[in-house]
Structure formats: structure tokens, C-alpha cells
Amino acid sequence: MESFKQIYQRACERKGGEAALALLMPQISSKASIKHYTDAELLSEISRKVFQCGFVWRVVDHKWPAYEKAFFDFEPQKVLMLSPEQLQQRASDETLIRHLKKTQSIYDNALMIHDIQLKQGSFAEFIANWPVEDITGLWSELKRRGCRLGGNTGPYFLRTIGKDTFLLTDDIKGYFTAHKLIDYGFTSKAGLKQVQEVFNCWQQESGLSLAEISRIVACSVGDNRLSI
């Protein structure tokens, strides 16, 4: 296993120095800032990420004001009042994206947020208080309790709201595979545990956030297809 110092130096060389690399770092929010999100804001962002998966992001962004109107600004309790027929109608609406399963996921994820809110006070509190040294555990919870939040969809959502997380992009997975740092599949519980342990080691060595480490590793290898 390489030291993180080696990885950082290689990323700097590839990106034109420390200052240039620093400009590529993702923004992370404080726990207090994350707690200020409303459940409606988080349901909107989750739903946007679900629709962006496998689709052109700018098209989704262009249509999002229509989604805000069609789904009551994503207030979970109001979304949960929609009947199956009303969801079907929205899934067929030409001003939206005609995809029944993704449309249904808005309802299902509203139910997840509502259930967590009853126990945690708010979905934002649940996310903000989750320890980053077990961020893959939060990924698994979102996948288990939510709808269509597996793969990188859940992590992309977390990154968007500023929760510290790494991403399993092609560059990151390529690095772990090439350096034989994982013995299992990237979607398996054992594989995610191994990845988390490596990132935790790099964090202890560097003092950086998981998001910064993830971006630096990606910049040190591969095609550097940076996202968020």
C-alpha cells in the first residue's frame, strides 16, 4: 500500500502543482450546516440524483422546477398523500421525465425520510451525525431503507449536500484493483469494509477529509473524470 504522501505528490505532478490541485478539491460542509437542511430540501436532492443516474444531468436540472411544482416542493408528508394513480399521472407528464420507477422512488424515499424523522428529529440530523469513519455504513443504510440509492447514487447525494464521503468512481476502483487493496466486490459488505479501512488509514496519515483524499487519488491515476 502506497503512503498517501506518494499519491499526493503524483497528483500534484499531474495537475500542475499544489495550488492547481487545491483548486480541484470538493467542498465539505460542517455538521451544523448539514443539520440546517430541511427534509424537503433533502428529498428534492435525493430525487434529483435518482433521476440523474443514467441520464443527462442538465436535462434533469432544466426540468427540476417542474418537479418542485408537481411534488409540492418535495415536502415528504405532502408527497406521501399522493395516490398510485397520481404518481402514474406524473410519470406520464410530458413536462417531467416519463419514468414510472424513478417517479415511484420519490414516494418511497419520502417514506424513508418520514420514518427516520420520527426517530431522529430530522433526516438532516441522521445524516449529519453519522460518523465518517463508517461512511459506507451510511451508504448501506440509504440503499437498504431508500429506493434506487445503491451504487454511487447515495454517495453522490451525500457529496452534493456537503457530507464528507469518498466516491467509488472508475479511477478509484481502478486504483484499488491495481494495487490489490480489495479482495471482494466493490458492492459487497466485505469489499466496502476494506475500502473504508484504506481511506481511514489515509485520513489518519494526511488529516484531510475523505472527499479530498478521494479526489487526490483520482487525480493521481486514470482519466481523471471529475464530477462532484
CSV table of C-alpha atoms in Angstrom, one decimal:
chain,number,residue,atom,x,y,z
A,1,MET,CA,0.0,0.0,0.0
A,2,GLU,CA,1.4,3.4,-1.0
A,3,SER,CA,1.7,6.1,1.5
A,4,PHE,CA,-0.7,8.9,0.9
A,5,LYS,CA,2.3,11.3,0.5
A,6,GLN,CA,3.3,9.4,-2.6
A,7,ILE,CA,-0.2,9.6,-4.0
A,8,TYR,CA,-0.4,13.3,-3.3
A,9,GLN,CA,3.0,14.1,-4.9
A,10,ARG,CA,1.9,12.2,-8.1
A,11,ALA,CA,-1.4,14.1,-8.2
A,12,CYS,CA,0.4,17.4,-7.9
A,13,GLU,CA,2.8,16.5,-10.7
A,14,ARG,CA,-0.1,15.5,-13.0
A,15,LYS,CA,-2.2,18.6,-12.2
A,16,GLY,CA,0.5,21.3,-12.3
A,17,GLY,CA,1.4,21.7,-8.6
A,18,GLU,CA,-0.1,22.0,-5.2
A,19,ALA,CA,-2.0,25.3,-5.9
A,20,ALA,CA,-3.6,23.8,-9.1
A,21,LEU,CA,-4.6,20.6,-7.3
A,22,ALA,CA,-6.1,22.6,-4.4
A,23,LEU,CA,-8.5,24.3,-6.8
A,24,LEU,CA,-9.9,20.9,-7.7
A,25,MET,CA,-10.9,19.9,-4.1
A,26,PRO,CA,-14.6,19.4,-3.3
A,27,GLN,CA,-16.4,21.4,-0.7
A,28,ILE,CA,-17.4,19.8,2.6
A,29,SER,CA,-19.9,21.3,5.0
A,30,SER,CA,-19.8,21.3,8.7
A,31,LYS,CA,-22.1,19.1,10.8
A,32,ALA,CA,-24.0,22.2,11.9
A,33,SER,CA,-24.5,23.3,8.3
A,34,ILE,CA,-25.9,19.9,7.2
A,35,LYS,CA,-28.4,20.0,10.1
A,36,HIS,CA,-29.9,23.1,8.6
A,37,TYR,CA,-31.3,21.3,5.6
A,38,THR,CA,-35.0,20.7,5.7
A,39,ASP,CA,-36.4,17.2,4.9
A,40,ALA,CA,-38.0,18.7,1.8
A,41,GLU,CA,-34.6,20.0,0.5
A,42,LEU,CA,-33.0,16.6,1.1
A,43,LEU,CA,-35.9,14.7,-0.6
A,44,SER,CA,-35.5,17.1,-3.6
A,45,GLU,CA,-31.8,16.4,-3.8
A,46,ILE,CA,-32.1,12.7,-3.4
A,47,SER,CA,-34.8,12.6,-6.1
A,48,ARG,CA,-32.6,14.7,-8.4
A,49,LYS,CA,-29.7,12.3,-8.0
A,50,VAL,CA,-32.0,9.3,-8.7
A,51,PHE,CA,-33.2,10.9,-12.0
A,52,GLN,CA,-29.7,12.0,-13.0
A,53,CYS,CA,-28.4,8.4,-12.7
A,54,GLY,CA,-28.0,7.1,-16.3
A,55,PHE,CA,-29.5,10.3,-17.7
A,56,VAL,CA,-28.2,13.7,-19.0
A,57,TRP,CA,-27.8,15.8,-15.8
A,58,ARG,CA,-28.5,19.2,-17.5
A,59,VAL,CA,-31.9,17.8,-18.8
A,60,VAL,CA,-32.8,16.8,-15.3
A,61,ASP,CA,-31.7,20.2,-13.9
A,62,HIS,CA,-33.8,22.0,-16.5
A,63,LYS,CA,-36.9,20.1,-15.6
A,64,TRP,CA,-36.4,20.3,-11.8
A,65,PRO,CA,-38.6,23.4,-11.3
A,66,ALA,CA,-41.5,21.5,-12.8
A,67,TYR,CA,-40.7,18.6,-10.4
A,68,GLU,CA,-40.8,21.1,-7.4
A,69,LYS,CA,-44.2,22.2,-8.5
A,70,ALA,CA,-45.6,18.7,-9.2
A,71,PHE,CA,-44.3,17.3,-5.9
A,72,PHE,CA,-45.3,20.1,-3.5
A,73,ASP,CA,-41.7,21.4,-3.2
A,74,PHE,CA,-40.9,17.9,-2.0
A,75,GLU,CA,-42.5,18.2,1.4
A,76,PRO,CA,-42.4,14.5,2.5
A,77,GLN,CA,-45.8,14.5,4.2
A,78,LYS,CA,-47.5,16.0,1.1
A,79,VAL,CA,-45.7,13.6,-1.2
A,80,LEU,CA,-47.0,10.7,0.9
A,81,MET,CA,-50.6,11.8,0.2
A,82,LEU,CA,-50.2,11.1,-3.5
A,83,SER,CA,-52.2,8.1,-4.7
A,84,PRO,CA,-50.8,5.5,-7.1
A,85,GLU,CA,-53.0,7.0,-9.8
A,86,GLN,CA,-51.5,10.4,-9.2
A,87,LEU,CA,-48.0,9.0,-9.3
A,88,GLN,CA,-48.8,7.3,-12.6
A,89,GLN,CA,-50.1,10.6,-13.9
A,90,ARG,CA,-46.9,12.4,-13.0
A,91,ALA,CA,-44.8,9.6,-14.6
A,92,SER,CA,-46.6,10.2,-17.8
A,93,ASP,CA,-46.4,14.0,-17.7
A,94,GLU,CA,-44.5,15.4,-20.7
A,95,THR,CA,-43.2,18.3,-18.7
A,96,LEU,CA,-41.4,15.8,-16.4
A,97,ILE,CA,-39.3,12.7,-17.2
A,98,ARG,CA,-41.5,9.7,-18.1
A,99,HIS,CA,-40.1,7.0,-15.9
A,100,LEU,CA,-42.5,5.2,-13.6
A,101,LYS,CA,-40.0,3.5,-11.3
A,102,LYS,CA,-38.0,6.7,-10.7
A,103,THR,CA,-41.2,8.6,-10.1
A,104,GLN,CA,-42.3,6.0,-7.6
A,105,SER,CA,-38.9,6.3,-5.9
A,106,ILE,CA,-39.9,9.9,-4.9
A,107,TYR,CA,-42.7,8.5,-2.8
A,108,ASP,CA,-40.6,5.6,-1.4
A,109,ASN,CA,-37.8,7.9,-0.4
A,110,ALA,CA,-40.3,10.4,1.2
A,111,LEU,CA,-41.5,7.4,3.3
A,112,MET,CA,-37.9,6.7,4.3
A,113,ILE,CA,-37.3,10.3,5.3
A,114,HIS,CA,-40.6,10.4,7.2
A,115,ASP,CA,-39.7,7.2,9.1
A,116,ILE,CA,-36.2,8.5,10.0
A,117,GLN,CA,-37.6,11.9,11.0
A,118,LEU,CA,-39.9,10.2,13.6
A,119,LYS,CA,-36.9,8.6,15.3
A,120,GLN,CA,-34.1,11.1,14.7
A,121,GLY,CA,-35.9,14.5,14.7
A,122,SER,CA,-35.0,15.1,11.1
A,123,PHE,CA,-33.3,13.3,8.2
A,124,ALA,CA,-30.6,16.0,8.3
A,125,GLU,CA,-29.7,15.1,11.9
A,126,PHE,CA,-29.5,11.5,10.9
A,127,ILE,CA,-27.0,12.3,8.1
A,128,ALA,CA,-25.0,14.9,10.0
A,129,ASN,CA,-24.4,12.7,13.0
A,130,TRP,CA,-23.3,9.6,11.1
A,131,PRO,CA,-19.6,9.1,11.7
A,132,VAL,CA,-17.4,9.5,8.5
A,133,GLU,CA,-15.1,6.7,9.6
A,134,ASP,CA,-18.1,4.4,8.7
A,135,ILE,CA,-19.4,6.4,5.7
A,136,THR,CA,-20.0,3.1,3.8
A,137,GLY,CA,-22.4,2.2,6.6
A,138,LEU,CA,-24.4,5.3,5.7
A,139,TRP,CA,-24.3,4.3,2.1
A,140,SER,CA,-25.7,0.9,3.0
A,141,GLU,CA,-28.5,2.4,5.2
A,142,LEU,CA,-29.6,4.7,2.3
A,143,LYS,CA,-29.6,1.7,0.0
A,144,ARG,CA,-31.5,-0.6,2.4
A,145,ARG,CA,-34.1,1.9,3.6
A,146,GLY,CA,-34.5,4.0,0.5
A,147,CYS,CA,-35.2,3.4,-3.2
A,148,ARG,CA,-32.7,3.4,-6.1
A,149,LEU,CA,-29.9,4.7,-3.8
A,150,GLY,CA,-27.4,2.0,-4.4
A,151,GLY,CA,-24.2,2.3,-6.4
A,152,ASN,CA,-22.9,5.8,-6.4
A,153,THR,CA,-26.3,7.5,-6.3
A,154,GLY,CA,-26.4,7.6,-2.5
A,155,PRO,CA,-22.7,8.8,-2.2
A,156,TYR,CA,-23.3,11.5,-4.9
A,157,PHE,CA,-26.3,12.8,-2.9
A,158,LEU,CA,-24.1,13.0,0.2
A,159,ARG,CA,-21.4,14.7,-1.6
A,160,THR,CA,-23.8,17.3,-3.1
A,161,ILE,CA,-25.1,18.3,0.4
A,162,GLY,CA,-21.6,18.5,1.8
A,163,LYS,CA,-21.4,15.3,3.8
A,164,ASP,CA,-17.8,14.1,3.8
A,165,THR,CA,-17.6,10.9,1.7
A,166,PHE,CA,-15.4,9.3,-0.9
A,167,LEU,CA,-16.7,8.1,-4.2
A,168,LEU,CA,-16.2,4.8,-5.9
A,169,THR,CA,-15.5,6.2,-9.4
A,170,ASP,CA,-13.8,4.2,-12.1
A,171,ASP,CA,-10.5,5.8,-11.2
A,172,ILE,CA,-10.8,4.9,-7.6
A,173,LYS,CA,-11.9,1.4,-8.3
A,174,GLY,CA,-9.0,1.0,-10.8
A,175,TYR,CA,-6.5,2.2,-8.2
A,176,PHE,CA,-7.7,-0.3,-5.6
A,177,THR,CA,-7.7,-3.1,-8.1
A,178,ALA,CA,-4.3,-2.3,-9.5
A,179,HIS,CA,-2.8,-2.1,-6.0
A,180,LYS,CA,-4.6,-5.2,-4.8
A,181,LEU,CA,-6.2,-3.4,-1.9
A,182,ILE,CA,-9.5,-5.2,-2.2
A,183,ASP,CA,-10.3,-8.9,-2.2
A,184,TYR,CA,-14.1,-8.7,-2.8
A,185,GLY,CA,-16.5,-6.9,-5.0
A,186,PHE,CA,-17.0,-3.2,-4.5
A,187,THR,CA,-20.6,-3.6,-3.8
A,188,SER,CA,-20.1,-6.3,-1.2
A,189,LYS,CA,-20.1,-5.7,2.6
A,190,ALA,CA,-16.6,-7.1,2.9
A,191,GLY,CA,-15.3,-5.1,-0.1
A,192,LEU,CA,-16.8,-1.8,1.2
A,193,LYS,CA,-15.2,-2.5,4.6
A,194,GLN,CA,-11.8,-2.9,3.0
A,195,VAL,CA,-12.2,0.3,1.1
A,196,GLN,CA,-13.3,2.2,4.2
A,197,GLU,CA,-10.3,0.9,6.2
A,198,VAL,CA,-7.9,2.1,3.5
A,199,PHE,CA,-9.5,5.5,3.4
A,200,ASN,CA,-9.4,5.7,7.2
A,201,CYS,CA,-5.7,5.0,7.1
A,202,TRP,CA,-5.1,7.7,4.5
A,203,GLN,CA,-7.1,10.1,6.6
A,204,GLN,CA,-5.1,9.4,9.7
A,205,GLU,CA,-1.9,9.9,7.8
A,206,SER,CA,-2.9,13.1,5.9
A,207,GLY,CA,-5.5,14.8,8.2
A,208,LEU,CA,-7.6,15.5,5.0
A,209,SER,CA,-11.3,14.8,4.5
A,210,LEU,CA,-12.4,11.7,2.8
A,211,ALA,CA,-13.7,13.8,-0.1
A,212,GLU,CA,-10.3,15.4,-0.6
A,213,ILE,CA,-8.5,12.1,-0.4
A,214,SER,CA,-10.9,10.6,-2.9
A,215,ARG,CA,-10.3,13.5,-5.3
A,216,ILE,CA,-6.5,13.3,-4.9
A,217,VAL,CA,-6.4,9.6,-5.5
A,218,ALA,CA,-8.5,10.1,-8.6
A,219,CYS,CA,-6.1,12.8,-9.8
A,220,SER,CA,-3.1,10.6,-9.3
A,221,VAL,CA,-4.3,7.9,-11.8
A,222,GLY,CA,-6.6,7.1,-14.7
A,223,ASP,CA,-8.6,9.5,-16.9
A,224,ASN,CA,-9.5,12.0,-14.1
A,225,ARG,CA,-13.2,12.2,-15.0
A,226,LEU,CA,-14.0,14.5,-12.1
A,227,SER,CA,-17.7,15.0,-11.2
A,228,ILE,CA,-18.7,16.5,-7.8
